[in-house]
């Protein structure tokens, strides 16, 4: 079973408005970060949103050549982020795979 942290995945950025309320803005991940041809194109990363999986965030899969692109994207998307908490949600049984031209996360069965 593949986890769909991929195309539907969005980074969440907390944006405070002048009305004093907190609003959530969804920012789509650039498609090129996840493009692939084979499983070996993809790597598992510990941070696919504003918080790393060690801080209640999520793991994800990207093209191995796009680590800098992901870092730049998260820097822009998360500039007004909320607080990350010290809760480790990292899973050791995940692997990156290329499915239909997109890097995804799936359960690693060995």
mmCIF file with all atom_site columns, C-alpha atoms in Angstrom:
data_model
loop_
_atom_site.group_PDB
_atom_site.id
_atom_site.type_symbol
_atom_site.label_atom_id
_atom_site.label_alt_id
_atom_site.label_comp_id
_atom_site.label_asym_id
_atom_site.label_entity_id
_atom_site.label_seq_id
_atom_site.pdbx_PDB_ins_code
_atom_site.Cartn_x
_atom_site.Cartn_y
_atom_site.Cartn_z
_atom_site.occupancy
_atom_site.B_iso_or_equiv
_atom_site.pdbx_formal_charge
_atom_site.auth_seq_id
_atom_site.auth_comp_id
_atom_site.auth_asym_id
_atom_site.auth_atom_id
_atom_site.pdbx_PDB_model_num
ATOM 1   C CA . UNK A 1 1   ? 0.000  0.000  0.000   1.00 0.00 ? 1   UNK A CA 1
ATOM 2   C CA . UNK A 1 2   ? 1.469  3.339  -1.004  1.00 0.00 ? 2   UNK A CA 1
ATOM 3   C CA . UNK A 1 3   ? 1.173  6.338  1.257   1.00 0.00 ? 3   UNK A CA 1
ATOM 4   C CA . UNK A 1 4   ? 0.083  9.380  -0.683  1.00 0.00 ? 4   UNK A CA 1
ATOM 5   C CA . UNK A 1 5   ? 2.268  12.085 0.841   1.00 0.00 ? 5   UNK A CA 1
ATOM 6   C CA . UNK A 1 6   ? 3.008  13.010 -2.730  1.00 0.00 ? 6   UNK A CA 1
ATOM 7   C CA . UNK A 1 7   ? 1.044  14.948 -5.353  1.00 0.00 ? 7   UNK A CA 1
ATOM 8   C CA . UNK A 1 8   ? -1.737 15.752 -2.945  1.00 0.00 ? 8   UNK A CA 1
ATOM 9   C CA . UNK A 1 9   ? 0.841  16.768 -0.365  1.00 0.00 ? 9   UNK A CA 1
ATOM 10  C CA . UNK A 1 10  ? 0.957  20.409 0.439   1.00 0.00 ? 10  UNK A CA 1
ATOM 11  C CA . UNK A 1 11  ? 3.068  22.400 2.799   1.00 0.00 ? 11  UNK A CA 1
ATOM 12  C CA . UNK A 1 12  ? 1.080  24.303 5.362   1.00 0.00 ? 12  UNK A CA 1
ATOM 13  C CA . UNK A 1 13  ? 2.134  27.801 6.221   1.00 0.00 ? 13  UNK A CA 1
ATOM 14  C CA . UNK A 1 14  ? 0.608  29.710 9.104   1.00 0.00 ? 14  UNK A CA 1
ATOM 15  C CA . UNK A 1 15  ? -0.248 33.223 8.046   1.00 0.00 ? 15  UNK A CA 1
ATOM 16  C CA . UNK A 1 16  ? -1.423 35.793 10.551  1.00 0.00 ? 16  UNK A CA 1
ATOM 17  C CA . UNK A 1 17  ? -3.763 38.361 9.132   1.00 0.00 ? 17  UNK A CA 1
ATOM 18  C CA . UNK A 1 18  ? -4.498 41.840 10.404  1.00 0.00 ? 18  UNK A CA 1
ATOM 19  C CA . UNK A 1 19  ? -7.769 40.540 11.832  1.00 0.00 ? 19  UNK A CA 1
ATOM 20  C CA . UNK A 1 20  ? -5.765 38.851 14.610  1.00 0.00 ? 20  UNK A CA 1
ATOM 21  C CA . UNK A 1 21  ? -6.745 35.344 13.518  1.00 0.00 ? 21  UNK A CA 1
ATOM 22  C CA . UNK A 1 22  ? -4.503 32.556 12.328  1.00 0.00 ? 22  UNK A CA 1
ATOM 23  C CA . UNK A 1 23  ? -5.157 31.331 8.817   1.00 0.00 ? 23  UNK A CA 1
ATOM 24  C CA . UNK A 1 24  ? -3.715 28.307 7.063   1.00 0.00 ? 24  UNK A CA 1
ATOM 25  C CA . UNK A 1 25  ? -2.447 28.744 3.523   1.00 0.00 ? 25  UNK A CA 1
ATOM 26  C CA . UNK A 1 26  ? -1.947 25.606 1.438   1.00 0.00 ? 26  UNK A CA 1
ATOM 27  C CA . UNK A 1 27  ? 1.052  25.720 -0.828  1.00 0.00 ? 27  UNK A CA 1
ATOM 28  C CA . UNK A 1 28  ? 1.397  23.020 -3.491  1.00 0.00 ? 28  UNK A CA 1
ATOM 29  C CA . UNK A 1 29  ? 4.764  21.316 -3.765  1.00 0.00 ? 29  UNK A CA 1
ATOM 30  C CA . UNK A 1 30  ? 6.447  21.942 -7.141  1.00 0.00 ? 30  UNK A CA 1
ATOM 31  C CA . UNK A 1 31  ? 5.964  18.913 -9.378  1.00 0.00 ? 31  UNK A CA 1
ATOM 32  C CA . UNK A 1 32  ? 9.641  18.652 -10.374 1.00 0.00 ? 32  UNK A CA 1
ATOM 33  C CA . UNK A 1 33  ? 10.607 17.782 -6.790  1.00 0.00 ? 33  UNK A CA 1
ATOM 34  C CA . UNK A 1 34  ? 8.919  14.400 -7.171  1.00 0.00 ? 34  UNK A CA 1
ATOM 35  C CA . UNK A 1 35  ? 9.481  13.494 -10.854 1.00 0.00 ? 35  UNK A CA 1
ATOM 36  C CA . UNK A 1 36  ? 11.168 10.148 -11.452 1.00 0.00 ? 36  UNK A CA 1
ATOM 37  C CA . UNK A 1 37  ? 11.726 7.319  -13.921 1.00 0.00 ? 37  UNK A CA 1
ATOM 38  C CA . UNK A 1 38  ? 12.851 4.535  -11.574 1.00 0.00 ? 38  UNK A CA 1
ATOM 39  C CA . UNK A 1 39  ? 12.809 3.756  -7.846  1.00 0.00 ? 39  UNK A CA 1
ATOM 40  C CA . UNK A 1 40  ? 16.510 4.646  -7.648  1.00 0.00 ? 40  UNK A CA 1
ATOM 41  C CA . UNK A 1 41  ? 15.658 8.251  -8.590  1.00 0.00 ? 41  UNK A CA 1
ATOM 42  C CA . UNK A 1 42  ? 13.769 8.648  -5.297  1.00 0.00 ? 42  UNK A CA 1
ATOM 43  C CA . UNK A 1 43  ? 14.901 9.127  -1.707  1.00 0.00 ? 43  UNK A CA 1
ATOM 44  C CA . UNK A 1 44  ? 13.058 9.245  1.598   1.00 0.00 ? 44  UNK A CA 1
ATOM 45  C CA . UNK A 1 45  ? 13.369 12.565 3.432   1.00 0.00 ? 45  UNK A CA 1
ATOM 46  C CA . UNK A 1 46  ? 12.529 13.332 7.057   1.00 0.00 ? 46  UNK A CA 1
ATOM 47  C CA . UNK A 1 47  ? 10.967 16.713 6.304   1.00 0.00 ? 47  UNK A CA 1
ATOM 48  C CA . UNK A 1 48  ? 8.335  17.200 3.622   1.00 0.00 ? 48  UNK A CA 1
ATOM 49  C CA . UNK A 1 49  ? 6.419  19.995 5.366   1.00 0.00 ? 49  UNK A CA 1
ATOM 50  C CA . UNK A 1 50  ? 7.245  22.831 7.750   1.00 0.00 ? 50  UNK A CA 1
ATOM 51  C CA . UNK A 1 51  ? 8.224  20.469 10.581  1.00 0.00 ? 51  UNK A CA 1
ATOM 52  C CA . UNK A 1 52  ? 10.556 17.473 10.352  1.00 0.00 ? 52  UNK A CA 1
ATOM 53  C CA . UNK A 1 53  ? 9.197  14.077 11.360  1.00 0.00 ? 53  UNK A CA 1
ATOM 54  C CA . UNK A 1 54  ? 11.231 14.390 14.582  1.00 0.00 ? 54  UNK A CA 1
ATOM 55  C CA . UNK A 1 55  ? 9.032  17.403 15.383  1.00 0.00 ? 55  UNK A CA 1
ATOM 56  C CA . UNK A 1 56  ? 5.550  16.014 14.524  1.00 0.00 ? 56  UNK A CA 1
ATOM 57  C CA . UNK A 1 57  ? 5.989  16.545 10.781  1.00 0.00 ? 57  UNK A CA 1
ATOM 58  C CA . UNK A 1 58  ? 5.965  13.985 7.995   1.00 0.00 ? 58  UNK A CA 1
ATOM 59  C CA . UNK A 1 59  ? 8.422  12.006 5.936   1.00 0.00 ? 59  UNK A CA 1
ATOM 60  C CA . UNK A 1 60  ? 8.139  12.073 2.181   1.00 0.00 ? 60  UNK A CA 1
ATOM 61  C CA . UNK A 1 61  ? 9.766  11.020 -1.066  1.00 0.00 ? 61  UNK A CA 1
ATOM 62  C CA . UNK A 1 62  ? 11.485 13.314 -3.539  1.00 0.00 ? 62  UNK A CA 1
ATOM 63  C CA . UNK A 1 63  ? 13.826 12.986 -6.500  1.00 0.00 ? 63  UNK A CA 1
ATOM 64  C CA . UNK A 1 64  ? 17.345 12.581 -5.094  1.00 0.00 ? 64  UNK A CA 1
ATOM 65  C CA . UNK A 1 65  ? 18.593 15.510 -7.206  1.00 0.00 ? 65  UNK A CA 1
ATOM 66  C CA . UNK A 1 66  ? 15.995 17.858 -5.702  1.00 0.00 ? 66  UNK A CA 1
ATOM 67  C CA . UNK A 1 67  ? 17.137 18.106 -2.065  1.00 0.00 ? 67  UNK A CA 1
ATOM 68  C CA . UNK A 1 68  ? 18.189 21.745 -2.540  1.00 0.00 ? 68  UNK A CA 1
ATOM 69  C CA . UNK A 1 69  ? 14.918 22.461 -4.346  1.00 0.00 ? 69  UNK A CA 1
ATOM 70  C CA . UNK A 1 70  ? 12.948 21.025 -1.419  1.00 0.00 ? 70  UNK A CA 1
ATOM 71  C CA . UNK A 1 71  ? 14.967 23.078 1.063   1.00 0.00 ? 71  UNK A CA 1
ATOM 72  C CA . UNK A 1 72  ? 14.302 26.283 -0.919  1.00 0.00 ? 72  UNK A CA 1
ATOM 73  C CA . UNK A 1 73  ? 10.599 25.442 -1.314  1.00 0.00 ? 73  UNK A CA 1
ATOM 74  C CA . UNK A 1 74  ? 10.166 24.786 2.422   1.00 0.00 ? 74  UNK A CA 1
ATOM 75  C CA . UNK A 1 75  ? 12.059 27.963 3.308   1.00 0.00 ? 75  UNK A CA 1
ATOM 76  C CA . UNK A 1 76  ? 9.577  30.003 1.257   1.00 0.00 ? 76  UNK A CA 1
ATOM 77  C CA . UNK A 1 77  ? 6.447  28.031 2.151   1.00 0.00 ? 77  UNK A CA 1
ATOM 78  C CA . UNK A 1 78  ? 7.193  27.865 5.883   1.00 0.00 ? 78  UNK A CA 1
ATOM 79  C CA . UNK A 1 79  ? 8.509  31.359 6.537   1.00 0.00 ? 79  UNK A CA 1
ATOM 80  C CA . UNK A 1 80  ? 5.470  32.179 8.688   1.00 0.00 ? 80  UNK A CA 1
ATOM 81  C CA . UNK A 1 81  ? 5.002  28.709 10.134  1.00 0.00 ? 81  UNK A CA 1
ATOM 82  C CA . UNK A 1 82  ? 3.612  27.736 13.482  1.00 0.00 ? 82  UNK A CA 1
ATOM 83  C CA . UNK A 1 83  ? 5.502  25.972 16.206  1.00 0.00 ? 83  UNK A CA 1
ATOM 84  C CA . UNK A 1 84  ? 6.830  22.444 15.724  1.00 0.00 ? 84  UNK A CA 1
ATOM 85  C CA . UNK A 1 85  ? 6.514  20.172 18.750  1.00 0.00 ? 85  UNK A CA 1
ATOM 86  C CA . UNK A 1 86  ? 8.937  17.599 20.080  1.00 0.00 ? 86  UNK A CA 1
ATOM 87  C CA . UNK A 1 87  ? 6.998  14.513 19.003  1.00 0.00 ? 87  UNK A CA 1
ATOM 88  C CA . UNK A 1 88  ? 8.825  11.940 16.897  1.00 0.00 ? 88  UNK A CA 1
ATOM 89  C CA . UNK A 1 89  ? 6.533  10.690 14.113  1.00 0.00 ? 89  UNK A CA 1
ATOM 90  C CA . UNK A 1 90  ? 9.353  9.199  11.998  1.00 0.00 ? 90  UNK A CA 1
ATOM 91  C CA . UNK A 1 91  ? 8.728  5.658  10.815  1.00 0.00 ? 91  UNK A CA 1
ATOM 92  C CA . UNK A 1 92  ? 11.522 3.193  10.147  1.00 0.00 ? 92  UNK A CA 1
ATOM 93  C CA . UNK A 1 93  ? 9.486  0.964  7.841   1.00 0.00 ? 93  UNK A CA 1
ATOM 94  C CA . UNK A 1 94  ? 9.089  3.360  4.906   1.00 0.00 ? 94  UNK A CA 1
ATOM 95  C CA . UNK A 1 95  ? 10.817 3.464  1.533   1.00 0.00 ? 95  UNK A CA 1
ATOM 96  C CA . UNK A 1 96  ? 10.769 5.756  -1.477  1.00 0.00 ? 96  UNK A CA 1
ATOM 97  C CA . UNK A 1 97  ? 9.495  4.400  -4.796  1.00 0.00 ? 97  UNK A CA 1
ATOM 98  C CA . UNK A 1 98  ? 8.711  5.729  -8.265  1.00 0.00 ? 98  UNK A CA 1
ATOM 99  C CA . UNK A 1 99  ? 5.082  5.141  -9.234  1.00 0.00 ? 99  UNK A CA 1
ATOM 100 C CA . UNK A 1 100 ? 3.652  6.585  -12.444 1.00 0.00 ? 100 UNK A CA 1
ATOM 101 C CA . UNK A 1 101 ? 6.495  9.093  -12.727 1.00 0.00 ? 101 UNK A CA 1
ATOM 102 C CA . UNK A 1 102 ? 6.220  10.406 -9.176  1.00 0.00 ? 102 UNK A CA 1
ATOM 103 C CA . UNK A 1 103 ? 8.240  9.619  -6.053  1.00 0.00 ? 103 UNK A CA 1
ATOM 104 C CA . UNK A 1 104 ? 6.006  8.277  -3.305  1.00 0.00 ? 104 UNK A CA 1
ATOM 105 C CA . UNK A 1 105 ? 6.405  6.786  0.169   1.00 0.00 ? 105 UNK A CA 1
ATOM 106 C CA . UNK A 1 106 ? 5.371  3.190  0.703   1.00 0.00 ? 106 UNK A CA 1
ATOM 107 C CA . UNK A 1 107 ? 5.698  0.607  3.445   1.00 0.00 ? 107 UNK A CA 1
ATOM 108 C CA . UNK A 1 108 ? 9.017  -1.228 3.226   1.00 0.00 ? 108 UNK A CA 1
ATOM 109 C CA . UNK A 1 109 ? 8.419  -4.953 3.601   1.00 0.00 ? 109 UNK A CA 1
ATOM 110 C CA . UNK A 1 110 ? 12.050 -5.980 3.655   1.00 0.00 ? 110 UNK A CA 1
#
